[in-house]
XYZ file of C-alpha atoms in Angstrom:
783
model
C -116.340 35.699 39.550
C -117.365 38.533 37.269
C -116.312 38.309 33.671
C -113.324 40.387 32.712
C -112.366 41.864 29.391
C -109.090 41.563 27.495
C -107.852 43.513 24.531
C -104.862 42.223 22.590
C -103.070 42.674 19.315
C -103.850 40.511 16.269
C -102.194 37.092 16.401
C -102.486 36.648 20.184
C -103.771 33.231 21.252
C -106.469 32.426 23.780
C -104.956 32.153 27.313
C -101.595 30.883 26.029
C -102.757 27.304 25.566
C -105.977 27.970 23.662
C -105.980 31.428 22.130
C -106.111 33.623 25.278
C -109.580 33.622 26.889
C -111.728 35.943 24.802
C -113.670 38.869 26.233
C -116.876 37.953 27.951
C -116.046 34.247 28.680
C -116.043 33.160 32.273
C -112.647 32.777 33.925
C -113.377 29.325 35.267
C -114.584 26.167 33.562
C -115.822 24.876 36.893
C -118.657 26.962 38.174
C -118.454 25.388 41.607
C -114.750 26.197 42.053
C -113.664 29.376 43.835
C -112.792 32.146 41.449
C -109.210 33.205 40.828
C -108.236 36.557 39.494
C -105.309 38.549 38.300
C -104.482 41.714 40.149
C -105.959 44.796 38.395
C -103.773 46.071 35.587
C -104.080 47.909 32.313
C -101.070 46.828 30.346
C -101.020 46.056 26.629
C -100.129 42.688 25.218
C -97.954 42.574 22.128
C -97.523 39.000 20.903
C -94.405 38.780 18.736
C -93.689 35.030 18.884
C -95.679 31.854 18.387
C -97.025 30.281 21.558
C -94.393 28.190 23.348
C -96.367 25.014 22.886
C -96.359 25.327 19.128
C -93.853 23.309 17.075
C -90.678 25.087 16.109
C -90.247 27.014 19.343
C -87.353 25.686 21.491
C -87.337 26.473 25.179
C -83.607 25.828 25.449
C -82.704 28.135 22.587
C -84.548 31.163 23.980
C -82.876 33.746 26.168
C -84.788 35.557 28.941
C -85.441 39.214 28.417
C -83.193 41.578 30.344
C -85.875 43.995 31.463
C -89.073 43.133 33.254
C -90.696 46.057 31.463
C -90.280 44.295 28.110
C -92.425 41.470 29.466
C -94.987 43.696 31.056
C -95.367 45.609 27.793
C -96.559 42.410 26.136
C -99.235 41.648 28.690
C -102.869 42.025 27.833
C -104.930 44.854 29.148
C -106.925 43.265 31.940
C -109.582 44.837 34.098
C -111.312 42.932 36.840
C -112.989 43.380 40.160
C -110.857 43.138 43.278
C -110.539 39.551 44.466
C -108.303 37.815 46.971
C -104.949 36.656 45.496
C -105.148 33.139 46.894
C -108.110 30.788 46.533
C -110.093 30.846 49.733
C -110.506 27.105 50.379
C -107.649 25.794 48.331
C -105.938 24.036 51.250
C -109.042 22.547 52.835
C -108.787 18.745 52.885
C -112.115 16.936 53.114
C -113.363 13.600 51.781
C -114.235 13.801 48.119
C -111.501 16.235 47.142
C -108.784 15.507 44.642
C -105.247 16.168 45.877
C -101.677 15.873 44.692
C -99.507 14.004 47.184
C -95.964 12.643 47.424
C -95.601 8.922 46.751
C -92.116 7.381 46.795
C -90.636 10.867 46.322
C -92.841 11.403 43.249
C -96.036 13.338 42.727
C -99.282 11.382 42.453
C -102.957 12.251 42.067
C -105.370 10.938 44.668
C -108.887 11.048 46.046
C -109.367 11.811 49.745
C -111.449 8.992 51.254
C -111.656 9.630 54.998
C -109.544 10.572 58.031
C -107.041 7.987 59.224
C -106.403 8.478 62.888
C -106.118 11.926 64.437
C -104.031 13.626 61.758
C -103.631 11.440 58.666
C -105.890 11.110 55.632
C -106.563 7.922 53.709
C -106.013 8.659 50.035
C -106.798 6.475 47.018
C -104.408 6.746 44.063
C -105.259 6.184 40.397
C -103.868 2.656 40.597
C -106.398 1.638 43.227
C -103.992 1.601 46.193
C -104.761 3.372 49.452
C -102.175 5.403 51.363
C -102.198 6.900 54.832
C -100.806 10.396 54.370
C -99.760 13.077 56.784
C -101.087 16.535 55.882
C -97.526 17.650 55.144
C -97.360 15.102 52.289
C -100.284 16.744 50.459
C -98.735 19.236 48.063
C -101.853 20.700 46.471
C -105.626 20.496 46.967
C -107.492 20.712 43.649
C -110.762 22.594 43.115
C -114.144 20.952 43.392
C -115.945 18.761 45.894
C -117.545 15.337 46.101
C -115.355 13.727 43.457
C -115.523 10.011 42.706
C -113.052 7.340 41.597
C -114.228 7.929 38.015
C -113.357 11.621 38.379
C -109.927 10.603 39.680
C -109.205 8.438 36.620
C -110.582 11.022 34.198
C -108.603 13.841 35.801
C -105.310 11.953 35.583
C -105.934 10.947 31.975
C -106.814 14.503 30.947
C -103.850 16.096 32.771
C -101.380 13.662 31.224
C -101.544 15.430 27.847
C -101.071 18.953 29.160
C -97.381 18.921 30.099
C -95.835 21.758 28.075
C -92.952 23.631 29.667
C -93.146 26.229 26.909
C -96.315 27.619 28.466
C -94.378 28.621 31.574
C -91.990 30.663 29.465
C -94.886 32.622 27.957
C -96.505 33.134 31.363
C -93.197 34.306 32.820
C -92.864 36.917 30.069
C -96.363 38.218 30.799
C -95.996 38.557 34.558
C -93.893 40.937 36.585
C -91.069 39.568 38.749
C -92.391 38.763 42.195
C -96.055 38.866 41.133
C -97.765 36.213 43.253
C -100.011 33.643 41.590
C -102.043 30.806 43.045
C -102.531 27.516 41.216
C -106.025 28.350 39.956
C -104.956 31.770 38.715
C -101.987 30.243 36.913
C -104.233 27.518 35.465
C -106.546 30.202 34.116
C -103.590 32.087 32.626
C -102.046 28.973 31.063
C -105.110 27.074 29.884
C -108.114 29.317 30.335
C -109.521 26.641 32.616
C -109.620 26.029 36.380
C -110.797 22.420 36.341
C -109.085 19.883 38.624
C -107.207 18.417 35.638
C -105.942 21.833 34.524
C -104.956 22.806 38.037
C -103.177 19.479 38.523
C -101.286 19.975 35.256
C -100.471 23.562 36.268
C -99.072 22.563 39.643
C -97.026 19.816 38.054
C -95.551 22.255 35.534
C -94.678 24.732 38.269
C -93.218 22.060 40.551
C -91.209 20.230 37.890
C -89.829 23.261 36.079
C -88.238 25.595 38.609
C -86.598 27.856 36.030
C -89.245 30.532 35.499
C -91.187 30.469 38.769
C -90.329 29.967 42.413
C -92.656 28.764 45.137
C -93.317 31.317 47.847
C -95.771 29.357 49.937
C -96.752 25.714 50.387
C -100.241 25.866 51.916
C -101.872 26.739 49.556
C -99.172 26.786 46.865
C -98.227 30.273 45.691
C -95.685 30.997 42.963
C -93.987 34.081 41.551
C -91.902 34.792 38.410
C -88.149 34.822 38.934
C -85.868 37.715 38.132
C -84.415 37.653 34.575
C -80.888 37.150 35.968
C -82.049 34.091 37.902
C -83.729 32.639 34.826
C -80.605 33.243 32.759
C -78.495 31.331 35.300
C -80.985 28.491 35.624
C -81.274 28.109 31.850
C -77.509 27.869 31.667
C -77.489 25.234 34.406
C -80.263 23.283 32.689
C -78.362 23.338 29.399
C -75.330 21.955 31.201
C -77.442 19.277 32.872
C -79.065 18.366 29.565
C -75.651 18.083 27.985
C -74.469 15.890 30.862
C -77.586 13.729 30.561
C -77.026 13.241 26.847
C -73.386 12.443 27.500
C -74.450 9.871 30.126
C -76.865 8.316 27.636
C -74.130 8.029 25.041
C -71.755 6.564 27.631
C -74.309 3.930 28.622
C -74.763 3.023 24.993
C -71.000 2.751 24.420
C -70.542 0.652 27.565
C -73.389 -1.712 26.739
C -72.066 -2.152 23.216
C -68.560 -2.940 24.491
C -69.884 -5.356 27.091
C -71.790 -7.226 24.422
C -68.643 -7.927 22.403
C -66.262 -10.837 22.760
C -62.953 -10.085 24.446
C -61.235 -9.766 21.069
C -63.976 -7.483 19.770
C -63.982 -5.001 22.653
C -62.327 -1.593 22.124
C -58.752 -1.573 23.372
C -57.514 0.689 26.141
C -55.813 2.830 23.530
C -59.056 3.133 21.571
C -60.913 4.280 24.691
C -58.183 6.804 25.500
C -58.354 8.245 21.994
C -62.145 8.548 22.124
C -64.530 11.004 23.731
C -64.555 9.184 27.079
C -60.832 9.454 27.731
C -60.935 11.879 30.686
C -63.919 10.135 32.219
C -62.410 6.647 32.041
C -59.102 7.879 33.404
C -61.015 9.261 36.388
C -62.812 5.916 36.798
C -59.411 4.218 36.612
C -58.134 6.351 39.496
C -61.260 5.416 41.451
C -60.638 1.728 40.741
C -57.075 2.036 42.027
C -58.209 3.817 45.196
C -56.038 6.842 44.524
C -56.903 10.313 45.879
C -58.171 12.640 43.158
C -58.856 16.356 42.787
C -62.494 17.217 43.466
C -63.267 17.833 39.786
C -61.873 14.450 38.753
C -63.649 12.734 41.644
C -66.921 14.301 40.559
C -66.295 13.128 36.991
C -65.709 9.551 38.158
C -68.763 9.625 40.424
C -71.019 10.902 37.655
C -69.769 8.191 35.316
C -70.371 5.241 37.627
C -73.699 6.642 38.813
C -74.937 7.139 35.263
C -74.166 3.469 34.672
C -76.089 2.376 37.753
C -72.996 1.366 39.734
C -72.509 1.935 43.443
C -69.424 4.117 43.198
C -67.098 1.652 44.930
C -63.604 0.826 43.735
C -64.705 -2.750 43.039
C -67.538 -1.603 40.772
C -65.117 0.637 38.879
C -62.726 -2.299 38.454
C -65.446 -4.527 37.018
C -66.556 -1.768 34.635
C -63.058 -1.278 33.223
C -62.586 -5.030 32.777
C -65.981 -5.496 31.135
C -65.453 -2.891 28.395
C -61.915 -3.843 27.385
C -60.188 -0.834 28.981
C -58.492 -3.408 31.191
C -57.864 -7.048 30.467
C -60.333 -9.630 31.746
C -58.264 -10.244 34.890
C -56.375 -6.965 35.264
C -54.946 -6.662 38.772
C -55.575 -3.201 40.273
C -53.227 -3.969 43.172
C -50.352 -4.284 40.711
C -51.330 -1.122 38.860
C -51.682 0.837 42.095
C -48.197 -0.289 43.164
C -46.816 0.512 39.669
C -45.592 -3.055 39.233
C -44.941 -3.846 35.600
C -44.489 -7.328 34.199
C -42.110 -5.940 31.563
C -39.219 -3.521 31.450
C -39.024 -0.189 29.669
C -37.110 0.055 26.432
C -34.453 2.136 28.206
C -33.848 -0.644 30.752
C -33.851 -3.316 28.054
C -31.325 -1.261 26.075
C -29.110 -0.926 29.155
C -29.320 -4.692 29.689
C -28.345 -5.405 26.077
C -25.413 -3.021 26.360
C -24.282 -4.630 29.623
C -24.358 -8.046 28.007
C -22.539 -6.912 24.847
C -20.064 -4.549 26.519
C -19.450 -5.681 30.098
C -17.625 -3.319 32.385
C -14.171 -4.326 33.686
C -14.301 -6.792 36.560
C -13.232 -4.879 39.689
C -12.267 -8.187 41.339
C -10.415 -9.745 38.407
C -7.062 -9.678 40.236
C -8.350 -11.483 43.321
C -10.916 -13.946 41.983
C -10.056 -17.488 42.917
C -10.255 -20.077 40.188
C -12.527 -22.764 41.613
C -13.443 -24.281 38.292
C -11.936 -27.594 39.398
C -14.699 -28.058 41.991
C -17.879 -29.958 41.381
C -20.550 -27.274 41.909
C -24.164 -28.440 41.954
C -26.798 -25.812 41.103
C -29.910 -27.428 42.581
C -33.282 -25.945 41.710
C -36.613 -26.633 40.032
C -36.495 -27.620 36.391
C -38.304 -24.417 35.405
C -35.946 -22.082 37.276
C -34.087 -19.627 35.040
C -32.552 -17.401 37.730
C -29.879 -19.679 39.206
C -28.679 -17.880 42.338
C -26.515 -20.487 43.994
C -24.544 -23.684 43.776
C -23.122 -25.942 46.479
C -20.043 -28.061 46.775
C -18.041 -29.940 49.431
C -14.521 -31.185 49.775
C -12.677 -33.336 52.329
C -9.623 -31.608 53.805
C -6.386 -33.500 54.631
C -7.341 -33.608 58.297
C -10.631 -35.285 57.414
C -12.827 -32.237 57.976
C -15.468 -31.394 55.426
C -15.272 -27.948 53.903
C -18.643 -26.794 52.591
C -18.987 -24.149 49.896
C -21.922 -22.012 48.853
C -21.229 -20.283 45.543
C -23.501 -17.287 45.052
C -24.201 -15.667 41.701
C -22.398 -12.351 41.344
C -24.535 -9.810 39.448
C -22.562 -7.043 41.187
C -19.663 -7.988 38.870
C -21.778 -6.571 35.995
C -23.574 -3.613 37.568
C -22.545 -0.870 39.979
C -24.675 0.811 42.671
C -25.158 3.959 40.586
C -26.290 2.320 37.343
C -29.741 2.490 35.783
C -30.066 -1.272 36.192
C -29.307 -0.969 39.906
C -31.954 1.758 40.200
C -34.502 -0.493 38.484
C -33.651 -3.372 40.819
C -33.981 -1.044 43.795
C -37.452 -0.015 42.670
C -38.592 -3.584 42.065
C -36.946 -4.829 45.296
C -37.484 -8.520 44.520
C -38.485 -11.051 41.928
C -42.194 -11.558 42.494
C -43.656 -15.044 42.246
C -47.271 -14.847 41.156
C -49.893 -17.425 40.285
C -49.425 -16.525 36.619
C -45.619 -16.638 36.693
C -42.670 -14.661 38.016
C -41.899 -10.970 37.536
C -38.097 -10.663 37.580
C -36.091 -7.987 39.348
C -33.637 -7.821 36.431
C -34.323 -8.079 32.689
C -34.331 -11.767 31.696
C -31.517 -11.342 29.144
C -29.265 -10.705 32.151
C -30.969 -12.658 34.937
C -31.215 -15.796 32.799
C -27.844 -15.370 31.158
C -24.641 -13.886 32.548
C -26.010 -13.366 36.080
C -27.020 -17.018 36.554
C -24.538 -19.685 37.488
C -23.724 -21.911 34.519
C -25.981 -20.047 32.097
C -23.306 -18.109 30.213
C -20.375 -19.264 28.123
C -17.479 -20.414 30.264
C -17.011 -20.095 34.035
C -19.392 -17.944 36.037
C -18.268 -15.208 38.427
C -19.393 -15.951 41.971
C -19.109 -14.852 45.565
C -18.052 -18.053 47.318
C -18.511 -18.613 51.050
C -16.891 -21.586 52.778
C -17.207 -23.048 56.262
C -16.030 -25.906 58.405
C -17.919 -27.228 61.388
C -17.306 -28.290 64.921
C -18.458 -31.853 65.681
C -21.559 -30.318 67.239
C -22.441 -28.518 64.004
C -21.369 -25.028 65.099
C -19.143 -22.969 62.840
C -15.455 -23.753 63.320
C -14.015 -21.589 60.563
C -15.351 -19.650 57.601
C -14.295 -17.347 54.792
C -15.406 -15.518 51.653
C -13.841 -14.860 48.279
C -14.784 -13.775 44.799
C -14.367 -16.687 42.426
C -14.919 -18.348 39.080
C -16.880 -21.600 39.076
C -18.285 -24.150 36.702
C -21.655 -25.504 37.759
C -23.956 -28.282 36.653
C -27.728 -28.271 37.079
C -29.637 -30.770 39.184
C -33.346 -30.704 39.877
C -34.755 -31.245 43.341
C -36.498 -34.323 42.039
C -33.200 -35.792 40.847
C -31.477 -34.946 44.136
C -34.258 -36.703 46.063
C -33.855 -39.775 43.910
C -30.071 -39.892 44.402
C -30.268 -39.357 48.162
C -32.592 -42.352 48.474
C -30.057 -44.676 46.879
C -28.154 -46.860 49.372
C -24.831 -46.255 47.563
C -25.208 -42.471 47.386
C -21.721 -42.016 48.880
C -20.286 -43.748 45.820
C -22.695 -42.482 43.163
C -22.636 -38.843 44.231
C -20.066 -38.260 47.014
C -20.491 -34.435 46.959
C -24.222 -34.760 47.501
C -23.650 -37.315 50.253
C -21.238 -34.997 52.108
C -23.628 -32.069 51.780
C -26.480 -34.108 53.193
C -24.415 -35.127 56.213
C -23.522 -31.485 56.883
C -27.169 -30.418 56.441
C -28.396 -33.002 58.947
C -25.742 -32.031 61.504
C -26.554 -28.330 61.091
C -30.283 -28.869 61.480
C -29.728 -30.833 64.710
C -27.365 -28.171 66.052
C -29.782 -25.338 65.323
C -32.618 -27.237 66.999
C -30.412 -27.685 70.084
C -29.853 -23.904 70.038
C -33.595 -23.283 70.196
C -34.513 -23.027 66.527
C -38.130 -23.829 65.819
C -39.535 -25.162 62.597
C -43.055 -23.767 62.328
C -44.155 -24.992 58.918
C -47.593 -23.509 58.209
C -49.905 -24.859 55.514
C -49.175 -23.439 52.069
C -51.432 -23.240 49.060
C -49.874 -23.371 45.606
C -51.953 -21.404 43.091
C -51.296 -21.759 39.380
C -53.146 -20.092 36.533
C -53.063 -21.024 32.865
C -54.561 -19.042 29.988
C -54.688 -16.030 32.290
C -55.807 -13.631 29.527
C -58.970 -15.575 28.766
C -62.284 -14.654 30.369
C -62.425 -18.160 31.844
C -58.845 -18.648 33.014
C -57.885 -22.062 34.373
C -57.114 -21.816 38.097
C -55.573 -24.629 40.121
C -55.000 -24.682 43.891
C -53.317 -27.505 45.776
C -51.221 -28.010 48.916
C -47.574 -26.989 48.521
C -45.343 -29.633 50.088
C -42.280 -28.976 47.933
C -40.204 -27.516 50.781
C -40.451 -30.750 52.739
C -38.319 -32.880 50.396
C -34.743 -33.935 51.288
C -33.338 -31.896 48.406
C -35.010 -28.697 49.536
C -33.944 -29.255 53.136
C -30.347 -29.865 52.046
C -30.106 -26.642 50.022
C -31.916 -24.684 52.720
C -29.470 -25.730 55.432
C -26.390 -24.926 53.321
C -27.802 -21.479 52.468
C -28.566 -20.795 56.154
C -24.984 -21.809 56.937
C -23.630 -19.442 54.264
C -25.776 -16.573 55.526
C -24.565 -17.105 59.090
C -20.941 -17.125 57.916
C -21.522 -13.938 55.869
C -22.943 -12.200 58.955
C -19.849 -13.135 60.989
C -17.578 -11.949 58.181
C -19.445 -8.633 57.936
C -19.174 -8.159 61.681
C -15.447 -9.005 61.614
C -14.951 -6.380 58.866
C -17.033 -3.889 60.918
C -19.469 -3.367 58.052
C -22.919 -1.824 58.355
C -25.175 -4.444 56.816
C -28.891 -5.360 56.904
C -28.410 -8.015 59.592
C -31.611 -9.871 60.399
C -32.692 -10.847 63.891
C -35.728 -12.197 65.720
C -36.596 -12.091 69.437
C -37.328 -15.398 71.169
C -40.925 -16.536 71.080
C -42.853 -17.317 74.261
C -44.395 -20.604 73.226
C -47.399 -22.205 74.893
C -46.720 -24.593 77.720
C -46.966 -28.317 77.103
C -50.265 -28.359 78.956
C -51.640 -25.606 76.733
C -50.374 -27.315 73.574
C -52.062 -30.520 74.637
C -55.431 -28.777 74.518
C -55.306 -28.982 70.734
C -54.435 -31.937 68.472
C -50.840 -32.533 67.418
C -49.750 -31.442 64.000
C -50.986 -28.364 62.208
C -53.186 -27.129 65.081
C -50.225 -27.031 67.474
C -48.099 -25.469 64.736
C -50.606 -22.641 64.339
C -50.707 -22.132 68.111
C -46.907 -21.809 68.157
C -46.839 -19.544 65.111
C -49.257 -17.161 66.776
C -46.743 -16.670 69.624
C -43.804 -15.828 67.346
C -42.506 -12.254 67.245
C -41.792 -10.266 64.120
C -38.194 -10.165 62.873
C -36.188 -6.960 62.673
C -33.115 -5.411 61.053
C -29.986 -4.535 62.993
C -27.711 -2.336 60.881
C -24.543 -1.701 62.910
C -23.952 -5.261 64.059
C -25.624 -8.681 64.082
C -28.438 -9.595 66.454
C -29.467 -13.122 67.474
C -32.060 -14.816 65.305
C -34.055 -16.972 67.692
C -36.234 -18.562 65.019
C -33.179 -19.981 63.218
C -31.212 -20.622 66.411
C -28.290 -18.489 65.178
C -26.173 -15.776 66.816
C -25.938 -13.833 63.545
C -27.688 -13.894 60.190
C -27.841 -11.938 56.951
C -29.313 -12.759 53.551
C -26.753 -12.842 50.747
C -27.673 -15.974 48.775
C -30.188 -14.535 46.248
C -28.738 -11.355 44.724
C -30.482 -11.915 41.374
C -33.871 -12.043 43.106
C -33.499 -9.809 46.202
C -32.180 -6.252 46.158
C -31.222 -6.443 49.851
C -28.836 -9.292 49.052
C -27.310 -7.225 46.245
C -26.661 -4.343 48.661
C -24.841 -6.754 50.960
C -22.725 -8.004 48.013
C -21.595 -4.473 47.094
C -20.713 -3.764 50.725
C -18.870 -7.045 51.363
C -16.946 -7.060 48.069
C -15.759 -3.477 48.545
C -14.405 -4.441 51.972
C -12.715 -7.556 50.547
C -10.949 -5.291 48.034
C -9.710 -3.149 50.901
C -11.932 -0.185 50.012
C -13.890 -0.257 53.251
C -17.646 0.192 53.438
C -19.391 1.852 50.511
C -22.296 2.873 52.729
C -22.157 4.232 56.258
C -24.533 3.113 58.962
C -27.070 5.883 58.310
C -27.033 5.309 54.550
C -27.380 1.564 55.033
C -30.265 2.071 57.457
C -32.018 4.276 54.908
C -31.472 1.784 52.087
C -32.625 -1.136 54.209
C -35.694 0.749 55.417
C -36.789 1.691 51.886
C -36.153 -1.839 50.674
C -38.194 -3.271 53.542
C -41.060 -0.911 52.716
C -41.100 -1.995 49.080
C -40.940 -5.646 50.067
C -43.979 -5.255 52.313
C -45.863 -3.462 49.541
C -45.037 -6.240 47.104
C -46.002 -8.945 49.578
C -49.384 -7.228 49.977
C -49.758 -7.204 46.187
C -48.952 -10.915 45.958
C -51.576 -11.659 48.636
C -54.156 -9.544 46.806
C -53.461 -11.281 43.496
C -53.562 -14.727 45.109
C -56.883 -13.859 46.739
C -58.240 -12.703 43.397
C -57.408 -15.993 41.694
C -58.850 -17.960 44.607
C -62.021 -15.865 44.268
C -62.063 -16.669 40.542
C -61.694 -20.363 41.334
C -64.582 -20.206 43.813
C -66.651 -18.193 41.297
C -66.239 -20.812 38.598
C -67.110 -23.605 41.002
C -70.137 -21.697 42.291
C -71.466 -21.488 38.749
C -71.048 -25.217 38.267
C -72.275 -26.301 41.704
C -73.628 -23.651 44.101
C -73.902 -26.207 46.919
C -70.374 -27.593 46.647
C -68.668 -28.120 50.000
C -64.988 -28.479 50.876
C -63.740 -30.743 53.664
C -61.811 -28.728 56.217
C -60.613 -28.491 59.775
C -60.879 -25.862 62.462
C -57.366 -24.611 63.268
C -58.066 -21.828 65.721
C -60.638 -19.224 66.645
C -59.829 -15.783 65.261
C -62.717 -13.913 66.933
C -64.999 -16.480 68.498
C -67.418 -13.820 69.754
C -68.079 -12.910 66.107
C -68.011 -16.487 64.833
C -64.778 -16.022 62.867
C -62.625 -19.129 62.644
C -59.292 -19.940 61.061
C -59.646 -23.123 59.041
C -57.727 -25.327 56.657
C -59.327 -26.428 53.381
C -57.497 -29.706 52.958
C -57.702 -30.233 49.192
C -56.170 -26.804 48.544
C -53.820 -26.480 51.492
C -55.595 -23.157 52.003
C -55.559 -21.519 55.410
C -58.330 -18.935 55.544
C -61.037 -17.372 57.709
C -64.690 -18.453 57.609
C -67.925 -17.777 59.414
C -68.667 -20.592 61.864
C -71.724 -20.307 64.068
C -71.282 -23.444 66.116
C -69.443 -24.489 69.231
C -66.290 -26.252 68.029
C -62.735 -27.006 69.053
C -59.509 -26.944 67.023
C -59.083 -30.138 65.069
C -62.789 -30.710 64.452
C -63.817 -31.567 60.909
C -65.859 -29.005 58.992
C -67.776 -28.702 55.775
C -66.970 -25.371 54.152
C -69.031 -23.683 51.468
C -68.540 -20.540 49.397
C -71.439 -18.110 49.741
C -70.371 -15.377 47.340
C -67.456 -13.733 45.569
C -66.677 -10.139 44.674
C -64.349 -10.101 41.687
C -64.042 -6.310 41.802
C -62.068 -6.500 45.040
C -60.953 -10.125 44.697
C -62.688 -11.466 47.781
C -64.596 -14.629 48.600
C -66.955 -15.276 51.490
C -67.013 -18.710 53.111
C -69.220 -20.314 55.717
C -68.639 -23.537 57.638
C -70.606 -26.048 59.649
C -69.571 -29.041 61.668
C -69.138 -32.179 59.597
C -71.417 -35.032 60.467
C -69.718 -37.956 62.158
């Protein structure tokens, strides 16, 4: 290429990077490379700023000029012979040429070795690895021929020190918008050199920084300056991205610091919310709870978890919030998502204190029966604080036994429209969790005046009585508001007394109640009731706020004791009587029914072992229960013609609704709620109950996962003896099993031919504490 001359003002540097190529020097440092030229022009260069690669000049702080003419006025006066715009052989790939190619989505320098098949080229990278590349993967062919591996290494080393985005800014100011430039021409403009290393560095600058130039053509690469408006927008976007990147770096540092602290030393939730990451962590919190978010908040949450290297799942967000102290070590997202609080607001606590200190007048004071002369036994666990019921029995003059169920009467203290009633409606039930119970009412009421025998003096109650036919069917029944005195007995004590041979003398009331309970159970069985007692796992957690909480899981056999069976039968009797009374009074109530199950035949049952396997087979044939608002419906599972739950008004909102309805009718006021209103109330209550049951299952699963996690750490190969109960989806190898030592019925992966009742060895493969799940696998136990 013929030399060309430049004239420029004092202070201009050679070709941007090395004092703008002086007049008379050749354009190319590589004599063998094809010449590149600028299109003929005669414009003056006025250099008013230091070169962009000099210290003190910030690319981000500069603003693009508004007029292209202001750039062109600064360009040097260049005269040259006509030459083609694009290098003639720039895209010719032959062995011995250096090329830039795409490797794992990144640019790499390589030496073309030889063809590989019909279309590909075998290329050697600077690390000594060979790659078979399609022609489309070669981004740029560098000048020069017959290069060696030494040239490859030298070229990469030399180009590594040339990355200077500021040079592109200067070149952009010199060129007109849309002026097309090949790689060699741009290399000459930027560096005054067209060597392979300079061309490689030039192409990398143009490819990596898309602010000032855009690529017009791929083969060979051709670039052109962008319009000033485009550059202005792209600089603004880059500034925003840089700010976001710095914010992400600071977030990573804050998260890593918090994770490295002990639980006590981590920033609290309040501290995080008062800091710079408040909006971001609130968005992550919504992600962890699985709640829908506006697009902007979703994007904020996504950027946060991605900047921390997380996968963007709800489980990953949960683990992040726990690890930094925003949530407690074992925070339960299922409870947060359902807005279930373990405590009550100050307003509710204040209302409870006022109710206790200033009780409203008793609407049933004139009609309450004084039953304080009766021996009323409140039988429950020693730890129970919400005492819902007591039982008693008396022998009538004709020798019949009259059985009483005395139910706590919280409706004496609160009305349907009160704030406490609204809170109970929202909570729906007392929730029994592995870490303890979450009451429906504030404890200062539930454990005090609401509970039988907990307050000073007699307790108000709703008392239901019944006498039986010799068969065990109801002969007569009734209901009244009352005052009772009760005494506590634990189930353990009741079991001990019932085992004594002289129980009729030691505790005659308990003896009578047991006789009634046995007769009732036999009668219900004769009416088709079925006792399908599935395995139950009792999960208890101590020190739940510690990182390493203590989790215990064991079989729950408490309901099988004589004391539990006695109380259960008397409560079923009371609920049947209440349903008949409600029907007699023509009251809309949440009556409960269940269609008859179509159980397996005896031949089918005999295909599995007796005991729990047959129980599971029967349970799988049972139909879901339902509500019948206008009038009772048969309850096949209990073997009863009518049934309603009224015996736990402190712990179940549905029972409290029934109390309000029944007591209003007993006072002669008729029904408080019509059929439609009752249906609406019952439907909403059922919905909340199902939501809460799902929460309890999720929390139980979490603590089981924590138990498996701790045991995995101690012994990754630990196995649990178990038994196959039933196939869930045999085609997928999913089996329902029982882990004996826990009483845990769960689903595992079993890839073996097996029948119900066969012994298994079960092992935990993994846990996911973010979602509270554990993965188990089983194999047949060796004989």
